[in-house]
């Protein structure tokens, strides 16, 4: 079976080197971003209830490097991600399938493979660093502060595009109450801005197919400019 993304799109250009270290306390212990080791048949253990509870307010390190093509920006880490050390790790989150359907990766990747993304010109960060069970636990003030922190981060690492996954968080954090999905008229520290739907499984307004199509639009734009 072919592993080429739908429509024959290829992933971003290969980049040498490894991603820059994240900021804050790693989710899986000091200096360890690998998360749990796989068990039999490559299966990863599910975090226990106690492990998830202990992950609240933990900081998940960024997956970032200078000069990326696209820096994806989540709202904030969920408890599952904070417990494992992997971005968008909760089963049912559709970020990784959308990344593949959109043509950013040559195959469907597991969250544990996240360190391969900078090689495709892709990084991941969050508007708010602290983990919570739900994004709606964040305050508007946290989102506004997170938008400013993101601006400073973008100024430092200089990605070409910044893609915020969550229009409500974008509207609040950046003070753009009428913002819609897609390319935004303003720039962020020189980077082009794009707003994507939230890939959470709780977002019933988008199917896996429509999410993939939204990611594919960004993919096309990022290769044209």
Tab-separated table of N, CA, C and O in Angstrom, residues 129-219:
chain	number	residue	atom	x	y	z
A	129	UNK	N	1.167	27.351	28.103
A	129	UNK	CA	2.080	26.233	28.335
A	129	UNK	C	1.522	25.183	29.293
A	129	UNK	O	1.821	24.000	29.160
A	130	UNK	N	0.705	25.604	30.265
A	130	UNK	CA	0.300	24.663	31.312
A	130	UNK	C	-0.771	23.695	30.819
A	130	UNK	O	-1.646	24.044	30.021
A	131	UNK	N	-0.692	22.477	31.309
A	131	UNK	CA	-1.645	21.442	30.915
A	131	UNK	C	-2.922	21.530	31.745
A	131	UNK	O	-2.905	21.920	32.914
A	132	UNK	N	-4.032	21.166	31.109
A	132	UNK	CA	-5.316	21.101	31.813
A	132	UNK	C	-6.165	20.018	31.171
A	132	UNK	O	-5.881	19.560	30.063
A	133	UNK	N	-7.212	19.617	31.876
A	133	UNK	CA	-8.089	18.574	31.351
A	133	UNK	C	-8.843	19.056	30.116
A	133	UNK	O	-9.066	18.295	29.170
A	134	UNK	N	-9.237	20.334	30.102
A	134	UNK	CA	-9.978	20.908	28.981
A	134	UNK	C	-9.455	22.311	28.698
A	134	UNK	O	-9.045	23.033	29.615
A	135	UNK	N	-9.518	22.697	27.430
A	135	UNK	CA	-9.039	24.027	27.048
A	135	UNK	C	-9.907	25.130	27.647
A	135	UNK	O	-9.426	26.242	27.877
A	136	UNK	N	-11.192	24.825	27.908
A	136	UNK	CA	-12.064	25.869	28.441
A	136	UNK	C	-11.778	26.182	29.911
A	136	UNK	O	-12.434	27.040	30.505
A	137	UNK	N	-10.797	25.499	30.501
A	137	UNK	CA	-10.365	25.844	31.850
A	137	UNK	C	-9.434	27.054	31.857
A	137	UNK	O	-9.149	27.618	32.917
A	138	UNK	N	-8.954	27.456	30.687
A	138	UNK	CA	-8.053	28.601	30.598
A	138	UNK	C	-8.840	29.902	30.697
A	138	UNK	O	-9.981	29.994	30.253
A	139	UNK	N	-8.212	30.920	31.248
A	139	UNK	CA	-8.843	32.232	31.339
A	139	UNK	C	-8.484	33.068	30.113
A	139	UNK	O	-7.446	32.838	29.470
A	140	UNK	N	-9.312	34.057	29.769
A	140	UNK	CA	-8.948	34.959	28.673
A	140	UNK	C	-7.592	35.626	28.891
A	140	UNK	O	-6.828	35.809	27.933
A	141	UNK	N	-7.288	35.968	30.131
A	141	UNK	CA	-5.997	36.607	30.412
A	141	UNK	C	-4.838	35.678	30.066
A	141	UNK	O	-3.791	36.128	29.571
A	142	UNK	N	-5.003	34.382	30.309
A	142	UNK	CA	-3.949	33.426	29.960
A	142	UNK	C	-3.751	33.361	28.448
A	142	UNK	O	-2.617	33.256	27.962
A	143	UNK	N	-4.836	33.422	27.696
A	143	UNK	CA	-4.725	33.366	26.240
A	143	UNK	C	-4.074	34.631	25.687
A	143	UNK	O	-3.265	34.567	24.753
A	144	UNK	N	-4.399	35.779	26.261
A	144	UNK	CA	-3.780	37.033	25.822
A	144	UNK	C	-2.280	37.012	26.119
A	144	UNK	O	-1.452	37.372	25.275
A	145	UNK	N	-1.933	36.575	27.323
A	145	UNK	CA	-0.514	36.469	27.673
A	145	UNK	C	0.184	35.439	26.788
A	145	UNK	O	1.340	35.624	26.384
A	146	UNK	N	-0.522	34.362	26.466
A	146	UNK	CA	0.050	33.336	25.608
A	146	UNK	C	0.312	33.835	24.204
A	146	UNK	O	1.305	33.452	23.573
A	147	UNK	N	-0.564	34.691	23.695
A	147	UNK	CA	-0.360	35.255	22.361
A	147	UNK	C	0.896	36.119	22.323
A	147	UNK	O	1.654	36.099	21.343
A	148	UNK	N	1.137	36.871	23.374
A	148	UNK	CA	2.346	37.694	23.431
A	148	UNK	C	3.591	36.816	23.552
A	148	UNK	O	4.616	37.081	22.906
A	149	UNK	N	3.512	35.763	24.365
A	149	UNK	CA	4.645	34.841	24.477
A	149	UNK	C	4.925	34.173	23.132
A	149	UNK	O	6.087	33.950	22.761
A	150	UNK	N	3.860	33.870	22.393
A	150	UNK	CA	4.032	33.273	21.074
A	150	UNK	C	4.722	34.249	20.126
A	150	UNK	O	5.596	33.851	19.343
A	151	UNK	N	4.361	35.506	20.189
A	151	UNK	CA	5.001	36.505	19.331
A	151	UNK	C	6.509	36.540	19.572
A	151	UNK	O	7.307	36.570	18.626
A	152	UNK	N	6.904	36.516	20.830
A	152	UNK	CA	8.331	36.532	21.157
A	152	UNK	C	9.029	35.263	20.659
A	152	UNK	O	10.167	35.301	20.182
A	153	UNK	N	8.327	34.138	20.763
A	153	UNK	CA	8.898	32.871	20.308
A	153	UNK	C	9.083	32.872	18.790
A	153	UNK	O	10.108	32.416	18.270
A	154	UNK	N	8.088	33.398	18.090
A	154	UNK	CA	8.168	33.468	16.630
A	154	UNK	C	9.286	34.415	16.202
A	154	UNK	O	10.016	34.144	15.241
A	155	UNK	N	9.438	35.515	16.915
A	155	UNK	CA	10.522	36.447	16.599
A	155	UNK	C	11.884	35.784	16.776
A	155	UNK	O	12.834	36.088	16.046
A	156	UNK	N	11.965	34.865	17.718
A	156	UNK	CA	13.242	34.182	17.971
A	156	UNK	C	13.529	33.094	16.944
A	156	UNK	O	14.644	32.999	16.421
A	157	UNK	N	12.518	32.273	16.612
A	157	UNK	CA	12.757	31.098	15.775
A	157	UNK	C	12.430	31.308	14.297
A	157	UNK	O	12.818	30.501	13.460
A	158	UNK	N	11.700	32.337	13.955
A	158	UNK	CA	11.446	32.744	12.578
A	158	UNK	C	10.836	31.655	11.682
A	158	UNK	O	11.356	31.368	10.599
A	159	UNK	N	9.726	31.044	12.078
A	159	UNK	CA	9.037	30.158	11.132
A	159	UNK	C	8.402	30.986	10.018
A	159	UNK	O	8.128	32.177	10.191
A	160	UNK	N	8.160	30.364	8.874
A	160	UNK	CA	7.532	31.074	7.763
A	160	UNK	C	6.037	31.252	8.003
A	160	UNK	O	5.462	32.279	7.665
A	161	UNK	N	5.400	30.224	8.553
A	161	UNK	CA	3.968	30.253	8.842
A	161	UNK	C	3.735	29.855	10.292
A	161	UNK	O	4.435	28.993	10.828
A	162	UNK	N	2.725	30.454	10.896
A	162	UNK	CA	2.266	30.082	12.237
A	162	UNK	C	0.801	29.688	12.112
A	162	UNK	O	-0.023	30.483	11.639
A	163	UNK	N	0.477	28.458	12.504
A	163	UNK	CA	-0.885	27.942	12.356
A	163	UNK	C	-1.476	27.655	13.735
A	163	UNK	O	-1.035	26.731	14.426
A	164	UNK	N	-2.460	28.443	14.125
A	164	UNK	CA	-3.124	28.268	15.420
A	164	UNK	C	-4.292	27.308	15.235
A	164	UNK	O	-5.172	27.541	14.399
A	165	UNK	N	-4.316	26.228	16.009
A	165	UNK	CA	-5.378	25.236	15.866
A	165	UNK	C	-6.458	25.504	16.920
A	165	UNK	O	-6.438	24.967	18.007
A	166	UNK	N	-7.386	26.361	16.548
A	166	UNK	CA	-8.477	26.735	17.441
A	166	UNK	C	-8.859	28.185	17.232
A	166	UNK	O	-8.147	29.081	17.683
A	167	UNK	N	-9.975	28.423	16.549
A	167	UNK	CA	-10.328	29.794	16.196
A	167	UNK	C	-10.765	30.605	17.413
A	167	UNK	O	-10.491	31.806	17.497
A	168	UNK	N	-11.427	29.977	18.374
A	168	UNK	CA	-11.876	30.726	19.556
A	168	UNK	C	-10.689	31.226	20.365
A	168	UNK	O	-10.653	32.390	20.797
A	169	UNK	N	-9.696	30.360	20.564
A	169	UNK	CA	-8.492	30.776	21.290
A	169	UNK	C	-7.777	31.890	20.541
A	169	UNK	O	-7.265	32.838	21.154
A	170	UNK	N	-7.748	31.800	19.222
A	170	UNK	CA	-7.100	32.847	18.433
A	170	UNK	C	-7.842	34.174	18.593
A	170	UNK	O	-7.222	35.225	18.787
A	171	UNK	N	-9.154	34.135	18.512
A	171	UNK	CA	-9.944	35.365	18.627
A	171	UNK	C	-9.699	36.058	19.965
A	171	UNK	O	-9.536	37.277	20.021
A	172	UNK	N	-9.670	35.272	21.030
A	172	UNK	CA	-9.485	35.849	22.361
A	172	UNK	C	-8.044	36.312	22.560
A	172	UNK	O	-7.784	37.444	22.973
A	173	UNK	N	-7.102	35.433	22.258
A	173	UNK	CA	-5.706	35.743	22.524
A	173	UNK	C	-5.183	36.922	21.730
A	173	UNK	O	-4.420	37.745	22.250
A	174	UNK	N	-5.610	37.026	20.472
A	174	UNK	CA	-5.092	38.078	19.601
A	174	UNK	C	-6.051	39.254	19.447
A	174	UNK	O	-5.766	40.181	18.683
A	175	UNK	N	-7.170	39.214	20.172
A	175	UNK	CA	-8.114	40.328	20.100
A	175	UNK	C	-8.720	40.502	18.726
A	175	UNK	O	-8.916	41.628	18.260
A	176	UNK	N	-9.043	39.386	18.066
A	176	UNK	CA	-9.643	39.406	16.729
A	176	UNK	C	-10.982	38.676	16.788
A	176	UNK	O	-11.098	37.529	16.357
A	177	UNK	N	-12.024	39.308	17.341
A	177	UNK	CA	-13.289	38.603	17.581
A	177	UNK	C	-13.992	38.124	16.318
A	177	UNK	O	-14.848	37.239	16.391
A	178	UNK	N	-13.650	38.669	15.162
A	178	UNK	CA	-14.309	38.267	13.919
A	178	UNK	C	-13.418	37.390	13.041
A	178	UNK	O	-13.751	37.129	11.884
A	179	UNK	N	-12.312	36.920	13.573
A	179	UNK	CA	-11.399	36.087	12.785
A	179	UNK	C	-12.091	34.803	12.344
A	179	UNK	O	-12.923	34.238	13.062
A	180	UNK	N	-11.765	34.341	11.152
A	180	UNK	CA	-12.303	33.092	10.619
A	180	UNK	C	-11.141	32.158	10.286
A	180	UNK	O	-9.972	32.511	10.438
A	181	UNK	N	-11.475	30.969	9.813
A	181	UNK	CA	-10.446	29.999	9.464
A	181	UNK	C	-9.678	30.449	8.223
A	181	UNK	O	-10.180	31.200	7.390
A	182	UNK	N	-8.454	29.962	8.115
A	182	UNK	CA	-7.644	30.256	6.940
A	182	UNK	C	-6.606	31.325	7.206
A	182	UNK	O	-6.267	31.636	8.356
A	183	UNK	N	-6.085	31.894	6.122
A	183	UNK	CA	-5.038	32.911	6.220
A	183	UNK	C	-5.577	34.168	6.891
A	183	UNK	O	-6.717	34.578	6.652
A	184	UNK	N	-4.759	34.775	7.731
A	184	UNK	CA	-5.126	36.002	8.434
A	184	UNK	C	-4.428	37.197	7.787
A	184	UNK	O	-3.330	37.062	7.240
A	185	UNK	N	-5.057	38.370	7.829
A	185	UNK	CA	-4.463	39.533	7.155
A	185	UNK	C	-3.204	40.057	7.840
A	185	UNK	O	-2.346	40.659	7.196
A	186	UNK	N	-3.102	39.850	9.150
A	186	UNK	CA	-1.935	40.357	9.864
A	186	UNK	C	-0.832	39.301	9.917
A	186	UNK	O	-1.058	38.124	9.662
A	187	UNK	N	0.348	39.738	10.261
A	187	UNK	CA	1.479	38.842	10.473
A	187	UNK	C	1.848	38.830	11.947
A	187	UNK	O	1.452	39.721	12.697
A	188	UNK	N	2.616	37.825	12.326
A	188	UNK	CA	3.081	37.714	13.703
A	188	UNK	C	4.603	37.676	13.682
A	188	UNK	O	5.200	36.682	13.256
A	189	UNK	N	5.223	38.770	14.102
A	189	UNK	CA	6.690	38.877	14.107
A	189	UNK	C	7.272	38.486	12.753
A	189	UNK	O	8.296	37.813	12.670
A	190	UNK	N	6.580	38.866	11.687
A	190	UNK	CA	7.050	38.601	10.338
A	190	UNK	C	6.529	37.328	9.711
A	190	UNK	O	6.633	37.140	8.494
A	191	UNK	N	5.952	36.419	10.505
A	191	UNK	CA	5.446	35.149	9.981
A	191	UNK	C	4.007	35.308	9.502
A	191	UNK	O	3.226	36.073	10.078
A	192	UNK	N	3.647	34.577	8.448
A	192	UNK	CA	2.266	34.528	8.005
A	192	UNK	C	1.443	33.745	9.021
A	192	UNK	O	1.920	32.774	9.610
A	193	UNK	N	0.188	34.150	9.196
A	193	UNK	CA	-0.697	33.527	10.182
A	193	UNK	C	-1.821	32.762	9.494
A	193	UNK	O	-2.390	33.223	8.497
A	194	UNK	N	-2.163	31.622	10.077
A	194	UNK	CA	-3.255	30.785	9.565
A	194	UNK	C	-4.004	30.223	10.767
A	194	UNK	O	-3.394	29.871	11.777
A	195	UNK	N	-5.317	30.138	10.673
A	195	UNK	CA	-6.122	29.551	11.747
A	195	UNK	C	-6.776	28.269	11.240
A	195	UNK	O	-7.428	28.265	10.191
A	196	UNK	N	-6.587	27.199	11.983
A	196	UNK	CA	-7.140	25.887	11.662
A	196	UNK	C	-8.204	25.496	12.683
A	196	UNK	O	-8.210	26.003	13.809
A	197	UNK	N	-9.089	24.574	12.330
A	197	UNK	CA	-10.034	24.054	13.324
A	197	UNK	C	-9.301	23.288	14.422
A	197	UNK	O	-8.231	22.713	14.202
A	198	UNK	N	-9.892	23.273	15.592
A	198	UNK	CA	-9.361	22.485	16.696
A	198	UNK	C	-9.521	21.001	16.357
A	198	UNK	O	-10.630	20.537	16.102
A	199	UNK	N	-8.424	20.214	16.353
A	199	UNK	CA	-8.539	18.799	15.977
A	199	UNK	C	-9.046	17.890	17.088
A	199	UNK	O	-9.132	16.675	16.897
A	200	UNK	N	-9.381	18.448	18.237
A	200	UNK	CA	-9.893	17.631	19.332
A	200	UNK	C	-11.094	16.804	18.877
A	200	UNK	O	-11.923	17.255	18.077
A	201	UNK	N	-11.188	15.598	19.410
A	201	UNK	CA	-12.340	14.765	19.113
A	201	UNK	C	-13.642	15.353	19.615
A	201	UNK	O	-14.726	14.925	19.197
A	202	UNK	N	-13.560	16.341	20.511
A	202	UNK	CA	-14.762	17.006	21.013
A	202	UNK	C	-15.334	18.000	20.008
A	202	UNK	O	-16.461	18.467	20.177
A	203	UNK	N	-14.564	18.337	18.986
A	203	UNK	CA	-15.018	19.293	17.970
A	203	UNK	C	-15.824	18.550	16.908
A	203	UNK	O	-15.275	18.048	15.921
A	204	UNK	N	-17.132	18.488	17.118
A	204	UNK	CA	-17.999	17.717	16.222
A	204	UNK	C	-18.321	18.453	14.929
A	204	UNK	O	-18.961	17.890	14.034
A	205	UNK	N	-17.896	19.703	14.800
A	205	UNK	CA	-18.203	20.477	13.595
A	205	UNK	C	-17.349	20.049	12.405
A	205	UNK	O	-17.659	20.400	11.267
A	206	UNK	N	-16.269	19.312	12.670
A	206	UNK	CA	-15.367	18.908	11.596
A	206	UNK	C	-15.152	17.404	11.630
A	206	UNK	O	-14.907	16.823	12.686
A	207	UNK	N	-15.235	16.796	10.461
A	207	UNK	CA	-14.955	15.372	10.310
A	207	UNK	C	-13.463	15.181	10.054
A	207	UNK	O	-12.750	16.143	9.740
A	208	UNK	N	-12.968	13.954	10.149
A	208	UNK	CA	-11.563	13.731	9.782
A	208	UNK	C	-11.253	14.193	8.362
A	208	UNK	O	-10.170	14.733	8.099
A	209	UNK	N	-12.218	14.022	7.461
A	209	UNK	CA	-12.002	14.432	6.074
A	209	UNK	C	-11.930	15.950	5.936
A	209	UNK	O	-11.054	16.480	5.234
A	210	UNK	N	-12.843	16.660	6.599
A	210	UNK	CA	-12.825	18.121	6.477
A	210	UNK	C	-11.633	18.729	7.212
A	210	UNK	O	-11.087	19.751	6.785
A	211	UNK	N	-11.199	18.094	8.290
A	211	UNK	CA	-9.983	18.551	8.958
A	211	UNK	C	-8.774	18.378	8.039
A	211	UNK	O	-7.931	19.272	7.915
A	212	UNK	N	-8.699	17.219	7.400
A	212	UNK	CA	-7.602	16.979	6.473
A	212	UNK	C	-7.590	17.991	5.343
A	212	UNK	O	-6.528	18.466	4.924
A	213	UNK	N	-8.777	18.341	4.850
A	213	UNK	CA	-8.863	19.330	3.774
A	213	UNK	C	-8.393	20.700	4.252
A	213	UNK	O	-7.725	21.435	3.511
A	214	UNK	N	-8.734	21.057	5.497
A	214	UNK	CA	-8.289	22.343	6.046
A	214	UNK	C	-6.771	22.381	6.177
A	214	UNK	O	-6.131	23.394	5.865
A	215	UNK	N	-6.185	21.282	6.630
A	215	UNK	CA	-4.724	21.216	6.738
A	215	UNK	C	-4.084	21.252	5.348
A	215	UNK	O	-3.010	21.834	5.173
A	216	UNK	N	-4.741	20.633	4.367
A	216	UNK	CA	-4.199	20.620	3.010
A	216	UNK	C	-4.158	22.025	2.410
A	216	UNK	O	-3.246	22.354	1.640
A	217	UNK	N	-5.131	22.866	2.753
A	217	UNK	CA	-5.119	24.247	2.266
A	217	UNK	C	-3.892	24.990	2.786
A	217	UNK	O	-3.238	25.735	2.049
A	218	UNK	N	-3.596	24.791	4.066
A	218	UNK	CA	-2.395	25.410	4.631
A	218	UNK	C	-1.148	24.850	3.968
A	218	UNK	O	-0.212	25.594	3.651
A	219	UNK	N	-1.127	23.554	3.761
A	219	UNK	CA	0.028	22.925	3.123
A	219	UNK	C	0.290	23.541	1.751
A	219	UNK	O	1.429	23.877	1.401
